[in-house]
Coordinates of C-alpha atoms and ligand atoms in Angstrom, one line a residue:
X1 CA 117.9 104.1 91.8
X2 CA 115.6 102.8 89.0
X3 CA 116.2 103.5 85.4
X4 CA 115.0 107.1 85.0
X5 CA 113.6 106.6 81.4
X6 CA 110.2 105.3 82.2
X7 CA 109.7 108.2 84.5
X8 CA 110.7 110.7 82.0
X9 CA 108.4 109.1 79.3
X10 CA 105.5 109.4 81.7
X11 CA 106.5 113.0 82.4
X12 CA 106.6 113.8 78.8
X13 CA 103.3 112.0 78.2
X14 CA 101.6 114.0 80.8
X15 CA 103.0 117.3 79.6
X16 CA 101.9 116.5 76.0
X17 CA 98.3 115.8 77.3
X18 CA 98.3 119.0 79.2
X19 CA 99.7 120.8 76.2
X20 CA 96.9 119.3 74.0
X21 CA 94.4 120.9 76.5
X22 CA 95.8 124.2 76.2
X23 CA 98.8 124.2 78.4
X24 CA 99.1 124.8 82.2
X25 CA 101.1 123.5 85.3
X26 CA 100.8 120.2 86.9
X27 CA 101.5 120.3 90.8
X28 CA 102.1 116.8 92.1
X29 CA 103.5 116.6 95.7
X30 CA 104.6 113.5 97.3
X31 CA 103.0 112.1 100.5
X32 CA 103.5 113.8 103.9
X33 CA 105.3 111.8 106.6
X34 CA 102.9 110.4 109.3
X35 CA 103.3 110.3 113.1
X36 CA 102.7 106.9 114.6
X37 CA 102.8 108.0 118.2
X38 CA 104.5 110.7 120.1
X39 CA 107.7 111.4 118.1
X40 CA 107.8 108.1 116.1
X41 CA 106.8 108.1 112.5
X42 CA 105.4 105.3 110.3
X43 CA 107.9 104.0 107.8
X44 CA 107.8 106.4 105.1
X45 CA 105.8 105.6 101.8
X46 CA 105.9 108.1 98.9
X47 CA 102.8 109.2 97.0
X48 CA 102.0 106.8 94.1
X49 CA 101.2 109.5 91.6
X50 CA 104.5 111.5 92.5
X51 CA 106.6 108.3 92.4
X52 CA 105.0 107.2 89.0
X53 CA 106.3 110.5 87.5
X54 CA 109.7 110.7 89.3
X55 CA 110.9 107.5 90.9
X56 CA 112.0 109.7 93.8
X57 CA 111.3 108.3 97.3
X58 CA 112.3 110.9 99.6
X59 CA 109.7 112.8 101.6
X60 CA 109.2 116.6 101.4
X61 CA 109.2 116.8 97.6
X62 CA 107.0 118.1 94.7
X63 CA 107.1 117.9 90.9
X64 CA 105.9 120.9 88.9
X65 CA 105.4 120.1 85.2
X66 CA 105.1 123.2 83.0
X67 CA 103.5 122.4 79.7
X68 CA 103.4 124.6 76.8
X69 CA 105.8 125.8 74.0
X70 CA 108.9 124.9 76.1
X71 CA 107.8 122.2 78.5
X72 CA 109.9 121.6 81.6
X73 CA 110.1 119.5 84.7
X74 CA 111.0 121.1 88.1
X75 CA 111.6 119.1 91.2
X76 CA 111.7 120.7 94.7
X77 CA 113.2 118.5 97.4
X78 CA 115.1 118.6 100.6
X79 CA 118.7 120.2 100.6
X80 CA 121.5 118.0 101.4
X81 CA 122.2 118.4 105.1
X82 CA 125.3 116.5 106.5
X83 CA 123.9 116.8 110.1
X84 CA 120.5 115.4 109.4
X85 CA 121.9 112.8 107.0
X86 CA 123.9 111.3 110.0
X87 CA 120.5 110.7 111.6
X88 CA 118.0 110.0 108.8
X89 CA 120.1 109.0 105.9
X90 CA 121.1 110.0 102.5
X91 CA 119.5 112.8 100.7
X92 CA 119.9 113.6 97.0
X93 CA 119.6 117.2 97.4
X94 CA 118.2 119.3 94.4
X95 CA 121.4 119.1 92.3
X96 CA 121.8 115.3 92.8
X97 CA 118.1 114.7 92.1
X98 CA 118.2 116.8 89.1
X99 CA 121.2 114.7 87.6
X100 CA 120.0 111.3 88.6
X101 CA 116.3 111.6 88.0
X102 CA 116.5 113.5 84.7
X103 CA 114.7 116.4 85.8
X104 CA 115.2 119.8 84.0
X105 CA 115.3 122.1 87.0
X106 CA 115.5 121.5 90.8
X107 CA 115.3 123.7 93.9
X108 CA 115.2 123.4 97.7
X109 CA 111.7 122.6 99.0
X110 CA 112.1 125.6 101.4
X111 CA 111.4 128.1 98.7
X112 CA 108.2 126.2 97.5
X113 CA 105.9 129.1 98.1
X114 CA 108.0 131.5 96.1
X115 CA 108.6 128.9 93.2
X116 CA 104.9 128.1 93.1
X117 CA 103.8 131.8 92.9
X118 CA 106.3 132.4 90.2
X119 CA 105.4 129.5 88.1
X120 CA 101.6 129.8 88.4
X121 CA 101.6 133.4 87.3
X122 CA 99.9 133.7 83.7
X123 CA 99.3 130.0 83.4
X124 CA 96.0 129.0 81.7
X125 CA 95.3 126.1 84.1
X126 CA 96.5 124.2 87.2
X127 CA 96.5 120.4 87.3
X128 CA 96.4 119.4 90.9
X129 CA 94.6 116.8 93.3
X130 CA 92.6 119.2 95.2
X131 CA 91.1 117.8 98.4
X132 CA 93.8 115.1 98.7
X133 CA 96.1 116.7 101.2
X134 CA 94.8 119.8 103.2
X135 CA 98.4 121.3 103.7
X136 CA 98.9 121.3 99.9
X137 CA 95.4 122.6 99.3
X138 CA 96.4 125.6 101.6
X139 CA 99.9 126.0 99.9
X140 CA 98.3 126.2 96.6
X141 CA 95.7 128.6 97.7
X142 CA 98.3 130.8 99.2
X143 CA 100.4 130.8 96.1
X144 CA 97.3 131.8 94.0
X145 CA 96.6 134.6 96.3
X146 CA 100.1 135.8 95.9
X147 CA 99.6 135.8 92.2
X148 CA 96.4 137.7 92.4
X149 CA 98.1 140.2 94.8
X150 CA 100.4 141.0 92.0
X151 CA 97.6 141.9 89.6
X152 CA 98.6 145.4 89.3
X153 CA 101.9 144.5 88.1
X154 CA 100.3 142.6 85.3
X155 CA 100.3 139.0 86.7
X156 CA 97.1 136.9 86.2
X157 CA 96.3 133.8 88.3
X158 CA 95.3 130.5 86.4
X159 CA 91.4 130.6 86.0
X160 CA 90.9 126.8 86.0
X161 CA 91.8 124.1 88.2
X162 CA 91.7 120.5 86.8
X163 CA 92.2 117.3 88.8
X164 CA 95.5 115.9 87.6
X165 CA 94.4 112.4 88.6
X166 CA 91.9 112.2 85.8
X167 CA 94.9 112.2 83.2
X168 CA 97.2 110.2 85.5
X169 CA 94.6 107.5 86.4
X170 CA 94.2 106.7 82.6
X171 CA 98.0 106.4 82.3
X172 CA 98.5 104.4 85.3
X173 CA 95.6 102.0 84.1
X174 CA 97.7 100.5 81.2
X175 CA 101.0 99.2 82.5
X176 CA 104.3 99.8 80.7
X177 CA 106.9 97.2 80.1
X178 CA 108.9 98.3 83.3
X179 CA 105.8 98.1 85.4
X180 CA 104.8 94.7 84.1
X181 CA 108.4 93.4 84.8
X182 CA 108.2 94.9 88.4
X183 CA 104.8 93.5 89.0
X184 CA 106.0 90.0 87.8
X185 CA 108.8 90.1 90.3
X186 CA 106.3 91.3 93.2
X187 CA 104.1 88.4 92.1
X188 CA 106.7 85.8 92.2
X189 CA 107.8 86.8 95.7
X190 CA 104.3 86.7 97.0
X191 CA 103.7 83.4 95.4
X192 CA 106.8 82.0 97.3
X193 CA 105.5 83.5 100.5
X194 CA 102.1 81.6 100.1
X195 CA 104.0 78.4 99.2
X196 CA 105.9 78.7 102.5
X197 CA 102.8 79.5 104.5
X198 CA 101.1 76.5 103.3
X199 CA 104.0 74.5 104.8
X200 CA 103.9 76.2 108.1
X201 CA 100.2 76.4 109.0
X202 CA 99.3 73.4 111.0
X203 CA 96.8 72.7 113.8
X204 CA 98.3 74.4 117.1
X205 CA 100.2 76.9 115.1
X206 CA 99.2 80.7 115.7
X207 CA 98.0 82.9 112.7
X208 CA 100.8 85.3 113.8
X209 CA 103.4 82.6 113.1
X210 CA 102.3 82.2 109.7
X211 CA 102.1 86.0 109.1
X212 CA 105.7 86.1 110.3
X213 CA 106.6 83.5 107.6
X214 CA 104.7 85.4 104.8
X215 CA 106.4 88.7 105.7
X216 CA 109.8 87.2 106.2
X217 CA 109.5 85.9 102.6
X218 CA 108.6 89.4 101.3
X219 CA 111.6 91.0 103.0
X220 CA 114.0 88.3 102.4
X221 CA 113.4 88.5 98.7
X222 CA 114.0 92.4 98.8
X223 CA 110.2 93.6 98.8
X224 CA 110.1 96.6 101.0
X225 CA 106.7 95.9 102.7
X226 CA 103.5 94.2 102.6
X227 CA 101.2 96.1 100.0
X228 CA 98.5 96.1 102.6
X229 CA 98.0 94.5 106.0
X230 CA 98.3 90.7 105.7
X231 CA 95.1 88.8 106.6
X232 CA 95.9 85.4 108.1
X233 CA 92.4 84.2 109.1
X234 CA 91.7 80.8 110.3
X235 CA 88.2 79.0 111.1
X236 CA 85.5 81.8 111.8
X237 CA 88.0 84.6 111.3
X238 CA 88.0 83.7 107.5
X239 CA 84.4 85.2 107.4
X240 CA 85.7 88.5 108.7
X241 CA 86.7 90.2 105.4
X242 CA 89.4 92.6 106.8
X243 CA 90.5 90.4 109.7
X244 CA 94.0 91.6 110.5
X245 CA 94.5 90.8 114.2
X246 CA 96.0 87.4 113.2
X247 CA 96.1 86.0 116.8
X248 CA 94.1 82.9 116.8
X249 CA 95.6 79.5 117.4
X250 CA 94.6 77.3 114.6
X251 CA 92.7 73.9 115.2
X252 CA 92.4 70.8 113.3
X253 CA 89.6 70.9 110.8
X254 CA 90.2 74.8 110.2
X255 CA 90.6 76.4 106.8
X256 CA 93.0 79.1 106.7
X257 CA 92.6 82.2 104.4
X258 CA 95.6 84.1 103.6
X259 CA 95.3 87.4 101.7
X260 CA 98.8 88.8 101.5
X261 CA 101.0 90.3 98.9
X262 CA 104.2 92.4 98.9
X263 CA 105.0 95.7 97.6
X264 CA 108.3 95.7 95.5
X265 CA 109.8 99.1 94.3
X266 CA 106.3 100.7 94.7
X267 CA 104.2 98.2 93.0
X268 CA 101.7 95.8 94.8
X269 CA 100.7 92.1 94.4
X270 CA 97.7 90.6 95.9
X271 CA 97.1 87.0 96.4
X272 CA 94.6 85.0 98.4
X273 CA 94.8 81.2 99.1
X274 CA 92.5 79.3 101.4
X275 CA 93.5 75.8 102.6
X276 CA 92.9 73.3 105.4
X277 CA 95.5 73.5 108.1
X278 CA 95.3 69.8 108.6
X279 CA 96.3 69.3 104.9
X280 CA 93.1 67.6 103.7
X281 CA 89.8 69.3 102.6
X282 CA 86.8 67.9 104.4
X283 CA 83.3 67.5 103.1
X284 CA 81.6 70.8 103.0
X285 CA 85.0 72.7 102.8
X286 CA 85.8 70.7 99.8
X287 CA 82.4 71.7 98.1
X288 CA 82.7 75.3 98.8
X289 CA 86.3 75.5 97.9
X290 CA 85.6 73.8 94.6
X291 CA 82.7 76.1 93.9
X292 CA 84.8 79.1 94.4
X293 CA 87.6 77.7 92.2
X294 CA 85.0 77.1 89.5
X295 CA 83.8 80.8 89.9
X296 CA 87.3 82.0 89.6
X297 CA 88.0 79.8 86.4
X298 CA 84.8 81.3 85.0
X299 CA 85.8 84.9 85.7
X300 CA 89.2 84.4 84.3
X301 CA 87.7 83.1 80.9
X302 CA 86.0 86.4 80.7
X303 CA 89.3 88.4 80.8
X304 CA 90.4 89.5 77.4
X305 CA 90.7 92.7 75.3
X306 CA 87.3 94.3 74.7
X307 CA 85.4 92.4 77.4
X308 CA 83.7 94.8 79.8
X309 CA 85.1 95.3 83.2
X310 CA 82.1 93.6 84.8
X311 CA 82.1 90.3 82.8
X312 CA 84.3 88.6 85.1
X313 CA 82.3 89.5 88.1
X314 CA 79.1 88.4 86.4
X315 CA 80.6 85.2 85.5
X316 CA 81.6 84.5 89.0
X317 CA 78.4 85.4 90.5
X318 CA 76.4 83.3 88.1
X319 CA 78.7 80.1 89.0
X320 CA 78.5 80.8 92.8
X321 CA 74.6 81.3 92.8
X322 CA 74.1 78.2 90.9
X323 CA 76.4 76.3 93.3
X324 CA 74.9 77.8 96.4
X325 CA 71.4 76.7 95.3
X326 CA 72.7 73.2 94.5
X327 CA 74.3 73.0 97.9
X328 CA 71.0 74.0 99.5
X329 CA 72.4 77.3 101.0
X330 CA 70.1 79.4 98.8
X331 CA 66.5 78.8 97.5
X332 CA 64.9 79.6 94.4
X333 CA 65.6 79.7 90.7
X334 CA 69.0 80.9 89.5
X335 CA 67.2 83.9 87.8
X336 CA 65.5 84.8 91.1
X337 CA 68.6 84.6 93.2
X338 CA 70.6 86.6 90.7
X339 CA 67.8 89.2 90.4
X340 CA 67.3 89.6 94.2
X341 CA 71.1 89.5 94.9
X342 CA 70.5 86.7 97.3
X343 CA 74.0 85.4 96.8
X344 CA 75.4 88.5 98.6
X345 CA 74.7 87.0 101.8
X346 CA 77.6 84.6 101.1
X347 CA 79.5 86.6 98.5
X348 CA 79.3 90.4 99.4
X349 CA 82.3 91.9 97.6
X350 CA 83.4 92.3 93.9
X351 CA 85.3 90.0 91.9
X352 CA 88.4 92.3 91.5
X353 CA 89.9 95.6 91.2
X354 CA 92.8 97.4 89.4
X355 CA 96.3 96.5 90.7
X356 CA 99.4 98.6 90.4
X357 CA 101.3 101.1 92.5
X358 CA 98.2 100.9 94.9
X359 CA 96.7 97.6 95.8
X360 CA 93.2 99.1 94.9
X361 CA 94.8 100.9 92.0
X362 CA 93.9 104.1 90.2
X363 CA 91.4 104.1 87.2
X364 CA 87.8 104.4 86.5
X365 CA 85.7 101.2 86.0
X366 CA 83.0 102.9 83.9
X367 CA 83.4 105.2 81.0
X368 CA 80.2 107.2 79.9
X369 CA 78.2 105.1 82.2
X370 CA 79.2 101.7 80.9
X371 CA 81.7 99.3 82.2
X372 CA 84.9 100.0 80.5
X373 CA 86.4 97.5 78.2
X374 CA 89.6 95.8 79.1
X375 CA 92.8 96.5 77.1
X376 CA 96.1 94.7 76.9
X377 CA 98.5 95.9 79.7
X378 CA 95.8 96.4 82.4
X379 CA 96.4 94.5 85.6
X380 CA 93.5 93.4 87.7
X381 CA 92.7 90.9 90.4
X382 CA 90.2 87.9 90.2
X383 CA 89.1 87.2 93.7
X384 CA 85.8 85.4 94.2
X385 CA 84.8 84.1 97.6
X386 CA 82.2 82.5 99.6
X387 CA 81.7 83.3 103.4
X388 CA 79.2 81.3 105.5
X389 CA 78.5 82.4 109.0
X390 CA 76.7 80.3 111.5
X391 CA 72.8 80.9 111.1
X392 CA 69.7 78.7 112.0
X393 CA 68.8 78.4 108.3
X394 CA 72.4 77.1 107.2
X395 CA 73.3 73.5 107.6
X396 CA 75.9 73.3 110.5
X397 CA 78.5 71.6 108.2
X398 CA 79.0 74.9 106.3
X399 CA 79.4 77.1 109.4
X400 CA 82.6 79.3 109.5
X401 CA 83.7 78.4 106.2
X402 CA 85.4 81.3 104.5
X403 CA 87.1 80.9 101.2
X404 CA 88.7 83.4 98.8
X405 CA 90.8 82.7 95.9
X406 CA 92.7 85.7 94.4
X407 CA 95.1 85.9 91.7
X408 CA 96.6 88.9 89.6
X409 CA 95.8 89.0 86.0
X410 CA 97.6 90.9 83.2
X411 CA 95.4 91.5 80.2
X412 CA 97.2 90.2 77.1
X413 CA 96.6 90.6 73.3
X414 CA 94.2 87.5 73.4
X415 CA 93.1 86.9 77.0
X416 CA 95.0 87.2 80.2
X417 CA 98.0 85.7 82.2
X418 CA 97.6 85.0 85.7
X419 CA 101.0 86.2 87.1
X420 CA 100.4 84.6 90.5
X421 CA 99.6 81.1 89.2
X422 CA 102.6 79.6 90.9
X423 CA 100.7 79.5 94.3
X424 CA 99.0 76.0 94.7
X425 CA 95.3 76.3 93.9
X426 CA 93.6 73.2 92.9
X427 CA 92.5 70.9 95.7
X428 CA 95.0 68.2 94.5
X429 CA 97.9 70.6 94.2
X430 CA 97.4 72.2 97.8
X431 CA 97.0 68.8 99.3
X432 CA 100.0 67.4 97.5
X433 CA 102.1 70.5 98.4
X434 CA 101.2 70.3 102.1
X435 CA 101.9 66.5 102.1
X436 CA 105.2 66.9 100.6
X437 CA 106.2 69.5 103.3
X438 CA 105.2 67.2 106.0
X439 CA 107.2 64.4 104.3
X440 CA 110.3 66.5 104.1
X441 CA 109.9 67.9 107.6
Ligands
LIG1 N1 93.9 92.5 99.9 C1 93.0 93.5 99.6 C2 92.0 93.0 98.4 O1 92.1 91.8 98.2 O2 91.4 93.7 97.8
MN2 MN1 92.4 92.3 95.9
MN3 MN1 93.7 90.6 98.5

């Protein structure tokens, strides 16, 4: 398992934050297992908040953090079970989990209702993600009612429920050293996957063959899974933002858009590259590609401590709008195109999102009504794009060109670092990388 110290530091921090607010109990369950069909489950994925505080990856577990004068952490998890372990694999069991994960107290999950009712009695507040998981909403309600039923013996139920995510989201927004190290490793694996993909895609190859190369590269390097369904979208499919069928056979003249990133030890990476399957960018493709790349450069230049969240988006939009006018795809002045959002016909998504345990990571984008300022340790994506669908008023040369360029940026003391920069991105770099693959084949 991972070093327990970052997880302990985070638990202590959350306990201190709750303590500063008058005390209470945080209840942070992990994710339920999910049926895929009949008696087959999806591969299990823990809850990101729970994992952030524990490092514990087994299902059927909950963390209770009791803040106050003598703060403590309690984990409830599955008992060891030699019979079940033959079928489903190793379980830490409460005692093993307590020792290995640095938890103060551990119990079997089977007695969760009793433990909850006992812990919640006389607490000033509960910190819980109400509405996230109906089973847990019900369990918490039952525990509260048990406490209320004991009113005559002097127990009082917590009068307040806060959303624990408001505290945890702020913590998750600024990555600690162990998170940054992991995200660099995840980024490096995904970079290598994109490099291999560029040397696999050719006219006549199916999108799923490239998907297989990408996901093999993830797994071979030890990443547990894709962080989200891989998009391998050639030709017109690149203009479908969430295309995941990956079934088409690529033809000469196509661009291929690959949006794929691995998840390593719970942390996501998120990279998009777009390139010509024939190895050379042709006329209009070259124009659109260079425009999106210029927009990305403009966005990246805005990423620095103190800059508002939206600055990279505004910068990318300004470059794209100007370029779309110059290419004859939009009419009117730059001001009008920006004011009327005309560019949204070709660029309909935002330029980035927080990145971390979740690909669209936790954290508010505004504070007090204003875009929040960036601070060192934040991780965000920078992903401008341009998608041109066939239409009568669009020159045919541009039809079905879909380009997105996406990197993962770590905010540093004086700017940002693109931790995914190793995936070829300039027109020259992509063409050279693909040509060298052909020469060596
Ligand atoms: N791959 C998901 C995204 O780029 O937001
Ligand atoms: Mn993204
Ligand atoms: Mn992406």
